[in-house]
Backbone as numpy.savetxt, mean C-alpha at the origin, in Angstrom:
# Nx Ny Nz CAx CAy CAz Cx Cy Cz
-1.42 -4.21 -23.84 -0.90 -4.77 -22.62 -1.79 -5.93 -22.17
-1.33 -7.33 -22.02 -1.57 -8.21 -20.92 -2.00 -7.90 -19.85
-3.12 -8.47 -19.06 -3.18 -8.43 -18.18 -3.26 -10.14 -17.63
-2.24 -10.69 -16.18 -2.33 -11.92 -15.53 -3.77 -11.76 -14.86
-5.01 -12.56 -15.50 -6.21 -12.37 -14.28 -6.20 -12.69 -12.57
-4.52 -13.54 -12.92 -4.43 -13.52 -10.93 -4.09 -12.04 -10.36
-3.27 -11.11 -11.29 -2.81 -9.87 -10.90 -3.81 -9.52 -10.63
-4.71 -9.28 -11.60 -5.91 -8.36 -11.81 -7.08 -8.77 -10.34
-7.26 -10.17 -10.26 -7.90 -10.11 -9.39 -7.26 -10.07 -8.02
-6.09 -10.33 -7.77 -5.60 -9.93 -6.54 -5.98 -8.28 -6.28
-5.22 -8.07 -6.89 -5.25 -6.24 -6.71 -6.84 -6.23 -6.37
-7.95 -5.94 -7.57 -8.73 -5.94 -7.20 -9.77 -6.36 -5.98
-9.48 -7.43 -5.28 -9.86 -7.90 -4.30 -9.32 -7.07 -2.78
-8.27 -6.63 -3.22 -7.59 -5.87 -2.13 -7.81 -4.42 -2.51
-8.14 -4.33 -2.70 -8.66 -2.86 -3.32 -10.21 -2.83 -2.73
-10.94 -3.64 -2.88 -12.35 -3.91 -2.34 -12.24 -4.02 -0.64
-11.54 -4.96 -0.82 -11.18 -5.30 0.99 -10.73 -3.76 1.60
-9.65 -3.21 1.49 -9.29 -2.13 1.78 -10.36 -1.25 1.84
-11.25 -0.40 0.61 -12.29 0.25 0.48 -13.20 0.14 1.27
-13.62 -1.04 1.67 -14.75 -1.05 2.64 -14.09 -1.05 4.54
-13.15 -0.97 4.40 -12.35 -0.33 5.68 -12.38 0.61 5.89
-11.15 1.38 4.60 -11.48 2.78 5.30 -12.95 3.74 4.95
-13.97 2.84 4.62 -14.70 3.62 3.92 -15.94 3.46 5.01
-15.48 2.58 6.14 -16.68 2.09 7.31 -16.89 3.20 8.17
-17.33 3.54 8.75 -17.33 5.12 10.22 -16.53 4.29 11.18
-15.94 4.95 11.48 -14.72 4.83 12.77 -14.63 6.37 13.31
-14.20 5.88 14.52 -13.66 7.24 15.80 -12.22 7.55 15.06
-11.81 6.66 14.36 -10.38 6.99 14.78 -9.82 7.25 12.83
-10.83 7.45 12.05 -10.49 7.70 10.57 -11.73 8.06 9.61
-11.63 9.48 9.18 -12.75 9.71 8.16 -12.26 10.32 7.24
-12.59 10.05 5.77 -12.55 10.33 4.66 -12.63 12.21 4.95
-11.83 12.85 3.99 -11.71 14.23 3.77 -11.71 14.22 2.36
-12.18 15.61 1.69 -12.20 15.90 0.23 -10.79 16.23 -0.44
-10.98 16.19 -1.43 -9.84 16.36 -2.31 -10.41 17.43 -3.73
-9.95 17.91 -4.17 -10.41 18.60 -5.28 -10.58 17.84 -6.30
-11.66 18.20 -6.96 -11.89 16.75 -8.39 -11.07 16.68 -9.16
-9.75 17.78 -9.62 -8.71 17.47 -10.20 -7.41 16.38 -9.63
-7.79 16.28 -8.64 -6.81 15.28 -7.92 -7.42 13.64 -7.39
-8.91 14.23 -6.90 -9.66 13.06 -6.77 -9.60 11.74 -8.38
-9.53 12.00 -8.86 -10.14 11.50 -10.45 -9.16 12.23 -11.60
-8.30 11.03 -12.38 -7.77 11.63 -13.45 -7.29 10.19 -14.37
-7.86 10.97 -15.59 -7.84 9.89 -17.09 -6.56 9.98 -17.78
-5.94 9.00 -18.16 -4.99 9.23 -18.90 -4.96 8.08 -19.66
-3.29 8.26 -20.18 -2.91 6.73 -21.05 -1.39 6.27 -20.53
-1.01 5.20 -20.65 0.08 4.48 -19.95 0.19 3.82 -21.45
0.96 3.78 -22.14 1.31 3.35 -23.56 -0.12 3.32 -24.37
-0.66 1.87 -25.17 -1.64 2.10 -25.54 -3.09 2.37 -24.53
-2.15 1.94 -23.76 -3.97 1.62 -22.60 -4.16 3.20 -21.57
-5.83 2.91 -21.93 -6.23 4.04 -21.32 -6.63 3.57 -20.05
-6.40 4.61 -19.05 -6.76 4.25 -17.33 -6.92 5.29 -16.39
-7.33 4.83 -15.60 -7.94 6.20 -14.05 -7.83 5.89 -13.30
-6.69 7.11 -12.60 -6.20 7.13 -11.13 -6.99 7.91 -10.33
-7.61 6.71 -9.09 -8.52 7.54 -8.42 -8.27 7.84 -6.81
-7.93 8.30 -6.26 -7.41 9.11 -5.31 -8.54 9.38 -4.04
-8.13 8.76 -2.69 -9.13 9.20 -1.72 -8.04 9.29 -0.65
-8.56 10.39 0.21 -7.55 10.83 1.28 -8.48 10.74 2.61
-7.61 10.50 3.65 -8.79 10.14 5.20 -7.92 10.78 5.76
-8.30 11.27 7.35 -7.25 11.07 8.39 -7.75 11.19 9.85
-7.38 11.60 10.76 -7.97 11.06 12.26 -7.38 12.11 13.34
-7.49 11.52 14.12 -6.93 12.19 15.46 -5.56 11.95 15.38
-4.82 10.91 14.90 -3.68 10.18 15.15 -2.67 10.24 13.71
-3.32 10.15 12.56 -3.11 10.30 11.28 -3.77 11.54 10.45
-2.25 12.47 10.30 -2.55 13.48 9.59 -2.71 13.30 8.35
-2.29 11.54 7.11 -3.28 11.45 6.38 -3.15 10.20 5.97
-4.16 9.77 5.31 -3.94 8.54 4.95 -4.53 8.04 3.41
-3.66 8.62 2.55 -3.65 8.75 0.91 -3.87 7.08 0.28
-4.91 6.98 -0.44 -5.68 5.90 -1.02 -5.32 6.31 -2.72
-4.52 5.17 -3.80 -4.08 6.06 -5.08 -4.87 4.49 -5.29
-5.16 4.18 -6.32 -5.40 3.11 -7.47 -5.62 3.34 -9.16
-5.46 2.78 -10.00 -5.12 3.07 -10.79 -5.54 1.97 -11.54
-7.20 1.65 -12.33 -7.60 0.96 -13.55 -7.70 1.02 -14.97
-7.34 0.13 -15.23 -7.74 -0.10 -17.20 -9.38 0.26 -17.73
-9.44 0.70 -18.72 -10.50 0.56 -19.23 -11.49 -0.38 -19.00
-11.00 -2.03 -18.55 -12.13 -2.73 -18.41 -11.92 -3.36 -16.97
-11.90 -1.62 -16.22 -11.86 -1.55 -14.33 -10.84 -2.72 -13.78
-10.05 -3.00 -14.41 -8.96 -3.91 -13.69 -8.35 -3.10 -12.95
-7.71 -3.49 -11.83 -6.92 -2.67 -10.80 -5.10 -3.37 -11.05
-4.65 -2.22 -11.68 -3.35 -2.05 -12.13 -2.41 -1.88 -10.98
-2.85 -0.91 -10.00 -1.66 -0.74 -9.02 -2.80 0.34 -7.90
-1.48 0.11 -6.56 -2.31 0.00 -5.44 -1.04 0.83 -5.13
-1.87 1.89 -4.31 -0.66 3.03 -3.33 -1.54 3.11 -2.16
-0.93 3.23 -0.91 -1.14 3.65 0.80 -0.54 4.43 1.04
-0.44 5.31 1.44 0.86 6.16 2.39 0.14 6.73 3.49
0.36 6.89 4.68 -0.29 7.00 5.86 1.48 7.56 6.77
0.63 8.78 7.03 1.48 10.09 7.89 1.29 10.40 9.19
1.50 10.34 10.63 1.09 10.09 11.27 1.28 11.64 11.80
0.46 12.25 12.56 0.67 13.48 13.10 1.54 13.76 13.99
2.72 15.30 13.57 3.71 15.24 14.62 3.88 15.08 15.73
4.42 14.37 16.51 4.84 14.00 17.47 3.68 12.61 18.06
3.50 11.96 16.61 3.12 10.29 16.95 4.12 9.60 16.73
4.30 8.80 17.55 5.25 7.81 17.22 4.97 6.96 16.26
4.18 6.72 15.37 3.29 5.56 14.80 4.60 6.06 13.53
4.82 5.04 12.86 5.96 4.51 11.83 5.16 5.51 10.52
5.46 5.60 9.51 5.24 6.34 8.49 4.79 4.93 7.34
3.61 4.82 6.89 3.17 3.75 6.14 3.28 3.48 4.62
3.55 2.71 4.09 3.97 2.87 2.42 3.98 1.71 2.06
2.53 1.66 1.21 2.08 0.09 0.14 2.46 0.71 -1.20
2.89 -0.15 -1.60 3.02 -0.17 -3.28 2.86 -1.48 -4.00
1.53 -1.24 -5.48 1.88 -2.67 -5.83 1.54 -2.09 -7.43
2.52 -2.64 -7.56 2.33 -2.46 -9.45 2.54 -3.59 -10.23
1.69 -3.60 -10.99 1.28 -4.63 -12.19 0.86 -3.85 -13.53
1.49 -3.50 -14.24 1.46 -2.33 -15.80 1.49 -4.15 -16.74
2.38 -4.42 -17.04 2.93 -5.35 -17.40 2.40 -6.79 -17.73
1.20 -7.10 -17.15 0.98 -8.37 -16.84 0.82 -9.13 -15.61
2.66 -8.70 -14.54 2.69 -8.95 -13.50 3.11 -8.48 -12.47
2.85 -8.49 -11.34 2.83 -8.02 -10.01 4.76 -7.68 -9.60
4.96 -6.76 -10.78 6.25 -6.35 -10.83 7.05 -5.63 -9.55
6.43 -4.69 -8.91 6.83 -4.32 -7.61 5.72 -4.42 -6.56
6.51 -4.89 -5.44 5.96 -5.16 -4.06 6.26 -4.51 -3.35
6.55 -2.93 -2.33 7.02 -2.46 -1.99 6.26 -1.72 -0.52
6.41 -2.64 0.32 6.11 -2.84 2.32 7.05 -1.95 3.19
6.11 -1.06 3.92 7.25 -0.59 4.58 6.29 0.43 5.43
7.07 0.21 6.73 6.72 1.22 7.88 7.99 1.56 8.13
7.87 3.20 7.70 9.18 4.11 7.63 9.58 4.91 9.59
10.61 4.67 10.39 10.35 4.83 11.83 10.49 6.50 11.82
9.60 6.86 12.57 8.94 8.25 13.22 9.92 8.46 14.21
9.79 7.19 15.19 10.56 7.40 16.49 11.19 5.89 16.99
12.28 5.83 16.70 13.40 4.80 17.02 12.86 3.69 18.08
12.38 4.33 18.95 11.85 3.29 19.94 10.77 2.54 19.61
9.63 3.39 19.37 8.38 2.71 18.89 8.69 1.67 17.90
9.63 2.43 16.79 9.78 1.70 15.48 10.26 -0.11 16.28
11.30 0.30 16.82 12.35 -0.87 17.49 10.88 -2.24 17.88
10.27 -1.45 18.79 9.48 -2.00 20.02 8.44 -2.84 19.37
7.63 -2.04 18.44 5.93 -2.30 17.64 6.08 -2.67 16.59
7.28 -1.77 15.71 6.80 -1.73 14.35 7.83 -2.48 13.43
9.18 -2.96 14.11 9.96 -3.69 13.54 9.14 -5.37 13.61
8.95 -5.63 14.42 8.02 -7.22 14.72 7.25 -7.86 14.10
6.44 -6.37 13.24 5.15 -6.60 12.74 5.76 -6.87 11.22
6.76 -5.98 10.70 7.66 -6.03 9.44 8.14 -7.06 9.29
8.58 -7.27 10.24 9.57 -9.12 10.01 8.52 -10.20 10.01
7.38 -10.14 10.44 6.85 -11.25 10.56 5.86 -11.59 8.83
5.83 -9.64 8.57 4.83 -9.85 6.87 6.27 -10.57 6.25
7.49 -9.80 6.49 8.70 -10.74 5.40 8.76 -12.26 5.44
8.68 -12.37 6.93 9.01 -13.90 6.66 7.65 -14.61 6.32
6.72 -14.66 6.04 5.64 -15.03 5.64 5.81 -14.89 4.21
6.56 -13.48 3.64 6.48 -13.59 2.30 7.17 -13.68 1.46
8.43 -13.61 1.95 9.65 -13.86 1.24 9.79 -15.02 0.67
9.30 -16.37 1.07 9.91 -17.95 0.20 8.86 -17.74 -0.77
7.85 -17.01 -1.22 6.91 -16.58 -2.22 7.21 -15.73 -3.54
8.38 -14.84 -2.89 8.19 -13.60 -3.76 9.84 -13.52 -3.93
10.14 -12.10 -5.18 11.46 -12.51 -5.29 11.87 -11.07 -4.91
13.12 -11.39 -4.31 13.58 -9.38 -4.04 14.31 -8.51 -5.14
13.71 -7.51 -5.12 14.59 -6.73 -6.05 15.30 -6.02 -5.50
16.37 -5.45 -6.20 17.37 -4.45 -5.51 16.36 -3.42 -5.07
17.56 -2.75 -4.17 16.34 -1.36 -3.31 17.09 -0.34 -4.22
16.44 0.67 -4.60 16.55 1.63 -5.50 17.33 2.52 -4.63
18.15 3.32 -4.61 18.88 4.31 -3.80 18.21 5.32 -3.32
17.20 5.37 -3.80 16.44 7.10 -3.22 15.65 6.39 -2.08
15.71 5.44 -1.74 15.29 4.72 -0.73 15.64 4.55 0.79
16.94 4.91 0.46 18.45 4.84 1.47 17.58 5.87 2.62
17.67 6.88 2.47 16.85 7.36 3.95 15.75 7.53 4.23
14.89 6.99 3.18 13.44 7.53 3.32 12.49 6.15 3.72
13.12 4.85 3.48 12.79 3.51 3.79 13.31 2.97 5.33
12.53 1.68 5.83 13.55 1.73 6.94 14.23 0.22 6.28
15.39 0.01 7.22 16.13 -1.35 7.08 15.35 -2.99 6.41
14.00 -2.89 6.96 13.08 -3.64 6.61 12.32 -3.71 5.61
12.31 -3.05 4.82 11.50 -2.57 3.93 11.40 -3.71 2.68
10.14 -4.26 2.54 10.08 -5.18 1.50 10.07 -4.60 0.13
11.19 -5.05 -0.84 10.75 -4.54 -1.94 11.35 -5.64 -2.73
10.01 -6.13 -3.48 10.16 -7.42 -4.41 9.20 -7.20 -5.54
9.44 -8.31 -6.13 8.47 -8.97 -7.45 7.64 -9.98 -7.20
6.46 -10.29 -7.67 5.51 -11.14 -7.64 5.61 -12.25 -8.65
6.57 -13.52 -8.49 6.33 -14.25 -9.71 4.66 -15.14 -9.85
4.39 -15.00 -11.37 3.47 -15.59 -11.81 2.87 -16.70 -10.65
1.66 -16.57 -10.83 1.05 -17.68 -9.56 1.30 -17.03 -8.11
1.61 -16.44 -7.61 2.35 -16.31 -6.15 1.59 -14.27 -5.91
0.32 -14.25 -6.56 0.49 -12.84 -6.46 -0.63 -12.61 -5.39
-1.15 -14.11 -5.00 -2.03 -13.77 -3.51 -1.35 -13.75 -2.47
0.22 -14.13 -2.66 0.62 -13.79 -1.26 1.27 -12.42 -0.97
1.68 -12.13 -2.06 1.79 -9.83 -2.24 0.70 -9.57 -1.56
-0.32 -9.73 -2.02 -1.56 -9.06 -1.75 -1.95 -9.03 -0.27
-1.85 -10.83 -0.05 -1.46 -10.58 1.41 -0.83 -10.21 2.40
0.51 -10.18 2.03 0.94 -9.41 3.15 1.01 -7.91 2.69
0.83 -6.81 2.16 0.04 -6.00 1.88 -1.30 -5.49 2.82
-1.91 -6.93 3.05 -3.18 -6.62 3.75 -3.09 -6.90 5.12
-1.90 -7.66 5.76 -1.53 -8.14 6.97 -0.60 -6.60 7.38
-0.07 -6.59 6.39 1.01 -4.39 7.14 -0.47 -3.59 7.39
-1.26 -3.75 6.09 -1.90 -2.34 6.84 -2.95 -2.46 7.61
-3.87 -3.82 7.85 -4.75 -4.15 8.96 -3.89 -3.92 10.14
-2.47 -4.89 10.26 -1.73 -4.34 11.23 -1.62 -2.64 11.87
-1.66 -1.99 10.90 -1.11 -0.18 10.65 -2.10 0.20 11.16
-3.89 -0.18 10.69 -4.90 0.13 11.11 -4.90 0.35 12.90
-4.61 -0.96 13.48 -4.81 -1.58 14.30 -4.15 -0.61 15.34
-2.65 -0.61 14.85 -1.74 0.22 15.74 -2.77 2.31 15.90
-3.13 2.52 14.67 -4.15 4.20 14.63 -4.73 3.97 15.74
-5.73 2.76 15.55 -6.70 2.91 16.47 -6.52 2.72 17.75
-5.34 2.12 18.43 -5.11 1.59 19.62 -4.38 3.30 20.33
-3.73 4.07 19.05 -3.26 5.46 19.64 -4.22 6.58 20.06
């Protein structure tokens, strides 16, 4: 497998950026354990060997906030997962990064704050969605939305491809949803 070194270093860079976020002391988010079978696991993805490494946080406000990544043998960062759950009866949107690059390139882009509660969603969390799209959409290309998506995504939900050259602006808005996402935890 190819790897694009813009993929590779995007991801990676956002992977660093991210890490030293949630990895800072805050009131409002601390790292929790995971069992080393889940924390850490080796495998192979066709010929290439790689490790998905797994860190989970959560808070007063967020019942969790699941950290997946997933490198090559020579520590490239292949793909990037978020999902952030907000504890019942928060209104805070349901969080979901996805970025995969197996391939070469920054094949899925997939943004989305899933609504908890109609109003909030309407009020906070639709604004913040439209503003990562329109920033990233004349960049990136859309792919169809997969059907298992239909109720579990909201209306907004970015899901695209990264063409060649264009994979710092995935990355960025990526990093503009969940600084945003951050922002909204800590303000609850």
């Amino acid at each position: 497998m190819t790897v694009n070194a813009n993929t590779s270093d995007c991801l990676g860079r956002l992977k660093c950026e991210l890490l030293s976020r949630l990895e800072a002391p805050s009131d409002f988010l601390a790292g929790s354990e995971l069992p080393p079978q889940l924390a850490r696991r080796r495998g192979q993805i066709g010929d290439t060997a790689v490790e998905l490494t797994t860190r989970r946080y959560a808070g007063p406000v967020l019942e969790s906030l699941t950290f997946a990544s997933i490198s090559d043998a020579d520590n490239r960062c292949r793909s990037l997962t978020l999902i952030g759950f907000p504890r019942p009866g928060s209104p805070l949107p349901i969080l979901g990064v996805d970025l995969i690059a197996f391939r070469g390139t920054l094949s899925l882009v997939a943004l989305d704050y899933a609504p908890t509660s109609r109003s909030y969603w309407t009020e906070v969390a639709a604004p913040i969605l439209e503003q990562v799209r329109k920033r990233a959409l004349p960049e990136l290309k859309l792919r169809k939305r997969p059907e298992f998506t239909r109720d579990a995504f909201s209306d907004l939900a970015l899901i695209a491809a990264s063409p060649r050259g264009n994979e710092d602006t995935a990355c960025q808005a990526a990093w503009s949803l969940i600084e945003a996402y951050l922002e909204l935890v800590k303000q609850s």
